[in-house]
CSV table of C-alpha atoms and ligand atoms in Angstrom, one decimal:
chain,number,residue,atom,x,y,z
A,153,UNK,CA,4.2,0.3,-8.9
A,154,UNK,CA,5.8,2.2,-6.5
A,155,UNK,CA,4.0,3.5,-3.7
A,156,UNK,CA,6.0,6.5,-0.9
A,157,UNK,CA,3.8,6.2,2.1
A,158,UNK,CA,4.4,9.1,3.9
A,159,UNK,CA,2.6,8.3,7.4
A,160,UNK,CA,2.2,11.4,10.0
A,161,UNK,CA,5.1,13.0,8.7
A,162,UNK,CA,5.9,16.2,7.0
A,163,UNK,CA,3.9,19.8,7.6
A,164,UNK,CA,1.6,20.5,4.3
A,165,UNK,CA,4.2,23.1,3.2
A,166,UNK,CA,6.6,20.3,3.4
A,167,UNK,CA,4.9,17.7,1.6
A,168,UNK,CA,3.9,20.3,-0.7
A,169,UNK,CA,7.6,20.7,-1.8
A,170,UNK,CA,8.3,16.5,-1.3
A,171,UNK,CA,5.6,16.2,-3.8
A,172,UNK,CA,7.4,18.5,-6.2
A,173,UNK,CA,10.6,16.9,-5.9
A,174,UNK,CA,9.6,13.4,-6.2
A,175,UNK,CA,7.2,14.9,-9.6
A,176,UNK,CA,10.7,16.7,-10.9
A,177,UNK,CA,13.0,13.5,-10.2
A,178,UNK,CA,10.1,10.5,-11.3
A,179,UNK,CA,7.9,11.5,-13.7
A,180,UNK,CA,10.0,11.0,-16.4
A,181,UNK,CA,10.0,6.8,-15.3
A,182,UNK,CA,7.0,6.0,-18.1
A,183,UNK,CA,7.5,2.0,-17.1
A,184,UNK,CA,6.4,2.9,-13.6
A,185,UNK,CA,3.3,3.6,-11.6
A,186,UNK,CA,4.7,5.9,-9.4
A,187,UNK,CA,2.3,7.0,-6.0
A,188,UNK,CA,3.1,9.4,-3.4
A,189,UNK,CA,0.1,8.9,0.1
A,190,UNK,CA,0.7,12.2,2.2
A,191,UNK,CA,-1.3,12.9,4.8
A,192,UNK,CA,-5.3,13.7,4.6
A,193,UNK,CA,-4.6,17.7,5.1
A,194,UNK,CA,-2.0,17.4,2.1
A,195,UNK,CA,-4.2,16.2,-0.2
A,196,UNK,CA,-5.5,18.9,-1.8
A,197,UNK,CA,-2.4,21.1,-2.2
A,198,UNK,CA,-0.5,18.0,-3.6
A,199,UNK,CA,-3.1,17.2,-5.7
A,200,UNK,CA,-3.0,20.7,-7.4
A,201,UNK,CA,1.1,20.4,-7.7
A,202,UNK,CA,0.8,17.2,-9.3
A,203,UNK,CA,-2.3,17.5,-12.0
A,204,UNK,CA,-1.7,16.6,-14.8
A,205,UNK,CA,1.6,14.7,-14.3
A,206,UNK,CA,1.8,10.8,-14.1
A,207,UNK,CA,2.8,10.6,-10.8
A,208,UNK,CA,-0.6,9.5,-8.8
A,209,UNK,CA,-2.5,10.9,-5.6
A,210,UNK,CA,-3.6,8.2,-2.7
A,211,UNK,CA,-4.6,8.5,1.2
A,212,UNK,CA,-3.4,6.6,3.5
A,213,UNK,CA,-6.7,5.2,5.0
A,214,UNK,CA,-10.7,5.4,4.5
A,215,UNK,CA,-13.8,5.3,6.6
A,216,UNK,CA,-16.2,2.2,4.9
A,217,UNK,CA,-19.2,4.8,4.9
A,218,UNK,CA,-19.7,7.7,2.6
A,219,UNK,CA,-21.4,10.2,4.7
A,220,UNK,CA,-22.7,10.9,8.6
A,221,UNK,CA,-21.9,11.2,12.1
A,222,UNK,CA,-18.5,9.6,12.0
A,223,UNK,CA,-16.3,12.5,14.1
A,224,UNK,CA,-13.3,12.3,12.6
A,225,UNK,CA,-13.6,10.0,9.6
A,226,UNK,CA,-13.0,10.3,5.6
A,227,UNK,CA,-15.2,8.6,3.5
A,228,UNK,CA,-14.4,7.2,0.1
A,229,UNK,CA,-16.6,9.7,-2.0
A,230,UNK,CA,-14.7,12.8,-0.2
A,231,UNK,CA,-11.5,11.6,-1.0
A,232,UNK,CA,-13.0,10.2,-4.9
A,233,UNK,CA,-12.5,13.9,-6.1
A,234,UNK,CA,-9.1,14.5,-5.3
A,235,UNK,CA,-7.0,11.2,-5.3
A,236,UNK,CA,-6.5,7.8,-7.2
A,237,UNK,CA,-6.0,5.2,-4.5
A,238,UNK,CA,-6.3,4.6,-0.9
A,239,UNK,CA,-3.9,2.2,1.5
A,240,UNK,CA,-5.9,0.2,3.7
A,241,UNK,CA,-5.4,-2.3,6.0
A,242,UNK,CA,-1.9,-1.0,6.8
A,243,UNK,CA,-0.2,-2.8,10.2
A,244,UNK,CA,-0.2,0.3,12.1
A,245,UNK,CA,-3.9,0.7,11.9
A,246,UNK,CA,-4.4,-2.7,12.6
A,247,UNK,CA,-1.7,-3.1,15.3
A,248,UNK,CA,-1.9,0.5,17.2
A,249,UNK,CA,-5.1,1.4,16.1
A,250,UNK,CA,-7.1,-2.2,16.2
A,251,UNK,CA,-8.2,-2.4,13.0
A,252,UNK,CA,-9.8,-5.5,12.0
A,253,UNK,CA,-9.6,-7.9,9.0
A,254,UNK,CA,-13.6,-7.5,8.6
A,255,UNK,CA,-12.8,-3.4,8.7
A,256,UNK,CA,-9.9,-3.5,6.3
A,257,UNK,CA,-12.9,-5.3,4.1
A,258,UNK,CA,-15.6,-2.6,4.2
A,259,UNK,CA,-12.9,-0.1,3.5
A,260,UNK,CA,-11.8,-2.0,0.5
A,261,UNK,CA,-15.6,-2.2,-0.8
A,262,UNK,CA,-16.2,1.6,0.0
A,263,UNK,CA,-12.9,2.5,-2.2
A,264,UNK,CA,-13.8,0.3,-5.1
A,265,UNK,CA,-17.6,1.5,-4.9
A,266,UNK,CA,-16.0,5.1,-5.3
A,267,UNK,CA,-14.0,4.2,-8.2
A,268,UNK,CA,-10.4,4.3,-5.8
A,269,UNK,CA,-8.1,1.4,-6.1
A,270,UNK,CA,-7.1,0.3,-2.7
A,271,UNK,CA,-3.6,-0.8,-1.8
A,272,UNK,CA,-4.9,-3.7,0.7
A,273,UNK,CA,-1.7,-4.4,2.9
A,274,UNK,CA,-1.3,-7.5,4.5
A,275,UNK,CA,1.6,-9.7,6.6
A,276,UNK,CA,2.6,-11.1,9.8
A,277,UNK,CA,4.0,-10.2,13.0
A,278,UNK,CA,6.9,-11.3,14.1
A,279,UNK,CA,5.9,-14.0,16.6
A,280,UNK,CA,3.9,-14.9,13.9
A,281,UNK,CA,6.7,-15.6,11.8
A,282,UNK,CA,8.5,-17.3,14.4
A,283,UNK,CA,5.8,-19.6,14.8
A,284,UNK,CA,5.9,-20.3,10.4
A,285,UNK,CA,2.1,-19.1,10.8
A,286,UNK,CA,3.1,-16.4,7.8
A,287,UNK,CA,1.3,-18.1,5.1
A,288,UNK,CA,-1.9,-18.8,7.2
A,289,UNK,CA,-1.7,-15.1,8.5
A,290,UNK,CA,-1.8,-13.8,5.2
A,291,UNK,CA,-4.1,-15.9,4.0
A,292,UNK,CA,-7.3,-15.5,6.8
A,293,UNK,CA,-6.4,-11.5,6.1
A,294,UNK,CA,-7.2,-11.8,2.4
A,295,UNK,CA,-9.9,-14.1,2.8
A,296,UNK,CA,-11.5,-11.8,5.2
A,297,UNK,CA,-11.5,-9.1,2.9
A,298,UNK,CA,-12.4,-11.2,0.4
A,299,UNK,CA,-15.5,-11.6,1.6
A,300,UNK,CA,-16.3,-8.1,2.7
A,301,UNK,CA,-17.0,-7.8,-0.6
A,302,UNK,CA,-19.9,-7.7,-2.9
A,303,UNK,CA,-19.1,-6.3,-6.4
A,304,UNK,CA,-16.3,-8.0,-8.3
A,305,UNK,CA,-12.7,-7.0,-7.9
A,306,UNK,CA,-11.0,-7.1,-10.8
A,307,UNK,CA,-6.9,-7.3,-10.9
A,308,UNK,CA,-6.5,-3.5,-12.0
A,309,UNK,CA,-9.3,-2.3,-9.6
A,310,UNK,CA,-6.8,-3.3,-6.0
A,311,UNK,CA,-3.1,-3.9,-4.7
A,312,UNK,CA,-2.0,-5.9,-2.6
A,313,UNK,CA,1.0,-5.0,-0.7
A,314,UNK,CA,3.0,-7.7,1.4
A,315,UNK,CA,4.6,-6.5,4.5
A,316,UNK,CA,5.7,-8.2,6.8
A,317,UNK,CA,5.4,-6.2,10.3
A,318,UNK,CA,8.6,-7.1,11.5
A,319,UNK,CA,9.7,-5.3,8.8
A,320,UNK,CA,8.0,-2.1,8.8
A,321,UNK,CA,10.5,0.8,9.9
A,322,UNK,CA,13.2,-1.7,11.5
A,323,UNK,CA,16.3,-1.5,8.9
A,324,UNK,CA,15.3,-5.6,8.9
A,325,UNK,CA,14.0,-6.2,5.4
A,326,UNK,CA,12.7,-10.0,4.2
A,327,UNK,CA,15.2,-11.5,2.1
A,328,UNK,CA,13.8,-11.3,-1.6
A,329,UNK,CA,13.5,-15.3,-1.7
A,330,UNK,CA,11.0,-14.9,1.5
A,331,UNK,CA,9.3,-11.5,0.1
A,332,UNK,CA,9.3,-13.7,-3.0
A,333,UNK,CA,7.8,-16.9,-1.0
A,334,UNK,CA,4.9,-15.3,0.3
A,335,UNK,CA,4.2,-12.7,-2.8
A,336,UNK,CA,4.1,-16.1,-5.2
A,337,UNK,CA,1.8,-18.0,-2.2
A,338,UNK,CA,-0.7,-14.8,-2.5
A,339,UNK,CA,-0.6,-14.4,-6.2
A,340,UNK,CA,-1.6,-18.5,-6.5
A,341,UNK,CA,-4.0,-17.6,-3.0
A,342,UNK,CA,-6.1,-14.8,-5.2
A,343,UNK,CA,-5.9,-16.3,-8.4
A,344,UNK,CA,-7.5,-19.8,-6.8
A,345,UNK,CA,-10.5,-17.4,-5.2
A,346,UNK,CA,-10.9,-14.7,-7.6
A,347,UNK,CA,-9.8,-16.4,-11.0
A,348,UNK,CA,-6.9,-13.7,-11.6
A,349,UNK,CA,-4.6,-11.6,-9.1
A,350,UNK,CA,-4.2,-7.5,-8.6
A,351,UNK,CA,-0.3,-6.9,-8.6
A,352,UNK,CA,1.5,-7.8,-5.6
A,353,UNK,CA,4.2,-5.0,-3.9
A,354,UNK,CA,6.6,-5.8,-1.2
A,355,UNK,CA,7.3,-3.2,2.1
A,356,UNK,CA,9.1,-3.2,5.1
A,357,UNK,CA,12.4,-1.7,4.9
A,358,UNK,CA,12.9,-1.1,1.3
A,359,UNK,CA,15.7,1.3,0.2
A,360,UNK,CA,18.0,2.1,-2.5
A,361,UNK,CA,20.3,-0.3,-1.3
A,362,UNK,CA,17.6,-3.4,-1.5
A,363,UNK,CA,15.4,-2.4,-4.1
A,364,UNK,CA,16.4,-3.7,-7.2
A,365,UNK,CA,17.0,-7.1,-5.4
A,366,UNK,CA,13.6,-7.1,-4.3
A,367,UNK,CA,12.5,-5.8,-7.6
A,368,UNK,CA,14.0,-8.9,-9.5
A,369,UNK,CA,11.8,-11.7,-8.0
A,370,UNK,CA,8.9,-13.0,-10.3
A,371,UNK,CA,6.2,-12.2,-8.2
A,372,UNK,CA,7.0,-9.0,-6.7
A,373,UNK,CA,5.5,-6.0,-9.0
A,374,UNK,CA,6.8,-3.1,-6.9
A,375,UNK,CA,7.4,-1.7,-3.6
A,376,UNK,CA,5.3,-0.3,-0.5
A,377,UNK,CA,8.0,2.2,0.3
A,378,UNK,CA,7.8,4.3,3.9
A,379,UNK,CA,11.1,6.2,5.5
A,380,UNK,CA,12.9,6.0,1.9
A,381,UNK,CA,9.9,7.6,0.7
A,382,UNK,CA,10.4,11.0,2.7
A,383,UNK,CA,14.1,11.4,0.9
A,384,UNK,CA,13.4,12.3,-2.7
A,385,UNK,CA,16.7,11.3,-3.7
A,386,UNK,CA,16.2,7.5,-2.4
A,387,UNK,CA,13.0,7.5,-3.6
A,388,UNK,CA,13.5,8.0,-6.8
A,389,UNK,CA,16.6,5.3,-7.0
A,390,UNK,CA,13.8,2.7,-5.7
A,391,UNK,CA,11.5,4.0,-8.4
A,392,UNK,CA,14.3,3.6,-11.1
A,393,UNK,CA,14.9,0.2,-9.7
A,394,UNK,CA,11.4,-0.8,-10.8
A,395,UNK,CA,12.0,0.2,-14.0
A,396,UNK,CA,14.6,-1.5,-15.1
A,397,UNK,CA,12.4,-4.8,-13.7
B,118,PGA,P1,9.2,1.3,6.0
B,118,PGA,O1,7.6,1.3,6.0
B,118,PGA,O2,9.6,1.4,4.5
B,118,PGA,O3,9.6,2.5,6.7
B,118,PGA,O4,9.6,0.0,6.6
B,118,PGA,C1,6.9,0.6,5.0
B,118,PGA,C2,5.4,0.8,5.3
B,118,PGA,O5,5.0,0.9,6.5
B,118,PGA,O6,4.6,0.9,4.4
């Protein structure tokens, strides 16, 4: 899987024509699950330029309740209609926007209740990683949403995507033996709790010059992909990267 995360970027006329671009240059890559998460206002007009093609719809967050005075909220059965997948727990929402472990949980439960398959991002800061804390960082935020929930999560029903926040948007990618390290540790970490493990994707910093590097470790099934997504071009040499896997 390769997922483009768009964050607040684009207008919806240009994501519009992103989304056709990255539909013309990827959906020929059968071997990959190619996702593009614009922005909430984009999702309707992306949705209609992408129907019917392989390439798949997600958001970029969720409320954990389907309905009520929430000002300013999306809830999991609005977005059920128009879109595949939802990203939650990203680091910006936890790190500018306070999200919490427990939160990230109820929004994985609401997007599973609605039938969505949540991209549940995870990974460390970088004093974190300084302190060699990544392991146990990733592990009390899966654990946490681990037990937010109360139906079964089955491996095809949620992502998990490994980033590592000192990567996120820096040019400083992990090198693919520690992307590799921790994507092994929380395949073996889910697979101990759950009895099997969703795929695992790697982000921070990808790009076309990284990406089949990354690609080529065991435990890695795919990238988390967010500047390189915005550039059609380089996004579809990281999706062609995965493909050849
Ligand atoms: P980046 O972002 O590829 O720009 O580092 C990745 C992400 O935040 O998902």
């Amino acid at each position: 899987m390769v997922a483009g995360n768009w964050k607040m970027n684009t207008t919806v006329a240009e994501g519009v024509a992103l989304a056709a671009a990255v539909l013309e240059r990827c959906s020929a890559e059968t071997a990959v699950d190619v996702v593009v998460l614009p922005p909430f206002v984009h999702l309707q007009p992306v949705h209609e330029v992408l129907a019917g093609s392989r390439v798949r719809l997600g958001a970029q967050d969720v409320f954990w309740e389907d309905a009520g005075a929430y000002t300013g909220e999306v809830s999991a059965a609005m977005l059920a209609d128009l879109c595949d997948l939802v990203l939650v727990g990203h680091s910006e929402r936890r790190h500018l926007l306070g999200e919490t472990d427990v939160e990230t949980g109820r929004k994985l439960a609401a997007a599973v209740r609605h039938g969505l398959v949540a991209i549940v991002a995870v990974g460390e800061t970088e004093s974190e990683h300084d302190a060699g804390d990544t392991l146990a960082v990733v592990d009390r935020q899966l654990d946490a949403v681990l037990a937010a929930q109360s139906t079964a999560l089955t491996p095809d029903g949620w992502v998990i995507a490994y980033e590592p926040v000192w990567a996120i948007g820096t040019g400083r990618t992990a090198t693919p033996e520690q992307a590799q390290e921790v994507c092994a540790h929380i395949r073996v970490h889910v697979e101990r709790r759950l009895g099997a493990a969703p795929r695992v994707l790697y982000g921070g910093s990808v790009s076309a010059a990284n990406a089949a590097e990354l690609f080529a470790c065991p435990d890695i099934d795919g990238g988390l992909v967010g500047g390189a997504s915005l550039k059609p071009d380089v996004f579809a040499t990281i999706v062609a990267a995965a493909g050849t896997r």
